[in-house]
Amino acid sequence: MVDQGFRIPTKKSLVVRKVRDVTQKQRERAQAATEYNVFSFPAELLVVDYLSDSGTTAMTDRQWAALMYGDESYGRNTGYFVLLEAFRDIFERGDARRKTVDLILRNERDVDKLMDELLLVDVEGGFVNGGRFQLMRPNAFIVPQGRCAEHLLFTTLRKVLTEHFPGSEYWIPSNGHFDTTEANIHSNDIHPVNLFSGDIFSEFPVEEIRDVNPFKGDMDIRRLVKLIDEKGAESVPLIYLTITNNTAAGQPVSMRNMREVREVADRYGIPLFFDACRFAENAYFIKEFEEGYEGSSIPEIVREMFIHCDGFSISFKKDGLANMGGGLFFKDRGVFHRRFSVDADVGVLLKEMQILSFGNDSYGGLSGRDIMALTIGLYEVVEEDYLRDRIEQVRDMAEKLALNGVPVVLPPGGHAVYVDIDRFFEGTDVRIEDFGGVGLTLELIRRYGIRGCELGPFAFEWDKKTPEERKGILNFVRFAVPRNVYNVEHINYTVAALTELHRNRERIPKVEIVRGKELRLRHFQTGLRPVYS
Ligand code: F0G
C-alpha cells in the first residue's frame, strides 16, 4: 500500500517520440511566416500542444494490434460487423455486453457460429439495426468525423422540413452547441440556441474539486420550456444535449438533467439528441459525484444515459476512442424516425446522403483499420482506471494553476482546462476587442512552445454579432489535454509558463486582424498582428 494522495500508475509508454529542440527566435520566425495564426503554426515546432483533444489520443497496444485485423473490403468488411456490435454493447447493453469482436481476434473457426453470432444477425428496435433491418430501416451511420454526422443530419432535416413544412422558421436548443454543430445548423437556415445553466462562472473553492461537482454543463430547463412555448413545439425539430458540454468549459451534464430534458422532450413530442462526443468522461463524473451512482459500473451508467435520448451524433476522435471517426444514430421507430419519415423513411434519406458524400454504409469514409481500432477503443474508454487517470490529470493541471492564482474555471471539466480571460486580464487596459485571449496564445507559443486555443470573442466573432448574440459568447482560452500523450512534466511546464505569463500579463500583446476579418470560421483562416505596448 502507498499513502493516500498517491495514485497507483495504470499504464506505461512503450513508444517514444522526441520533442524537437527549438529556440524562441525560430518560433518567432515561424509565427511571422504563418501570419500569427495559431492553427497554422507547425506542430513539429511545439513542445506541448493543447490545441485539441480531438484525434490526438495515443492509441493503446491493443488498438495497434487490432489494426492488423483491418479488412479493407468495399462491401460489408468484417470491421463493420464487430463495430456495430460494439456500439450495441456500449450504448445499449451495459454490463451485459457480448464483445463479439473476440470471435475475430481469436480466429473462431466455426463458420456457423460466426454467421449466427456476428455476420448474419438481424437486430431491430435499438440504435443499431442489423442485417435485413439495417437495410430496410437504416439507423446507424458511420462517417469520418463528428461534423460529417452533423452535416448528414441537418441537411437531411432541412430537406424534409422544406418539402413538407415550407416557409416555417425553426430553432434547435442545446445546453451548448459546439461550433461545428452551430455552423451546420446555421447553414441549413435553422437557429441554434444555447441554454447554458446560469452558473458556469460561479465561484467554486479549489479545495473541493475532488469532493463535489455542480454539473455546470446542465441545460437550463426553465428557459427550454419557455423557448418551446414561445416558438411552438412544431418549430423545434430537435433538442440537443452535448455531453460533456465543450462550449461551456467542458463541464459534465448530470443524469438528473438528462432525465429532466427528456421529460420536457416527451411532453412536447420532440426528439432529444445527444452530441455524445465525450460520453465516457461524462459517465465518470456521474459515478464520482451524482448521488445514487457511486456503486454503478461505468458501462451501466452509459447505458442509462442513452436510454434518455432518441438519437445521437458523435465524434469518435474524442474520449480516447480513435484518431478518426464519427457516427449518427437514432432509435428504430422512435420519435425522430416517426416525425421525419413523411413520404420516405428518413433513414433511407440519410443513407443516400451518406453514400453520396462519404462512402457506402459499411465503411462511411473510414479505413478498415480505423474501424478495428475504434472497436477496441469503445471497450477501453469505459474502463474505470483509464477514466480516473484521464480526469485526474486534467484536474491536477487546473488545481495547480488555481493555486498559483491563474483564473481557471472550477471545477474543471473532463478534457480541458479553461482559463477565464476576463479575469486573467483584470486590472489591465485590455478590452474585449483587443482579443487578449489570442494574445495569450501567441505569447505562449513564442516564449514556451505551448499551444492553447482561444474560444472567445475572436473565434466566435464578437465584432460581427448583435448585442443579443454577444451574450452567448464566453471568453476562454482552452487547454485541451490529449489522452495518454503527456505526463506530469508536461503539465508542470505548462503550469509554470502560464503562471509566469499571468504575473507579467501587461506584457502580453493586443491583437489586430489584418487579413480575412469577414471570413467564416475565421480562427482557421485569418492573418493577425500582435501589438506590443
Ligand atoms: N461536438 C463536440 C462537442 C465537439 O467537441 C466536436 C469537436 C464536434 C462535435 C465535432 O467533431 O471534430 O470530429 O468533426 N471538437 C474538437 C475540439 C474539434 O477541439 O473541441 P469532429
Short mmCIF file of C-alpha atoms in Angstrom, two decimals, residues 2 148 201 351 370 484:
data_model
loop_
_atom_site.label_atom_id
_atom_site.label_comp_id
_atom_site.label_asym_id
_atom_site.label_seq_id
_atom_site.Cartn_x
_atom_site.Cartn_y
_atom_site.Cartn_z
CA VAL A 2 1.06 3.57 -0.53
CA CYS A 148 -19.94 14.86 -41.05
CA PHE A 201 -18.64 31.33 -13.76
CA LYS A 351 -28.12 6.66 -46.06
CA ASP A 370 -9.64 2.73 -38.35
CA ASN A 484 -2.35 9.15 -22.96
#
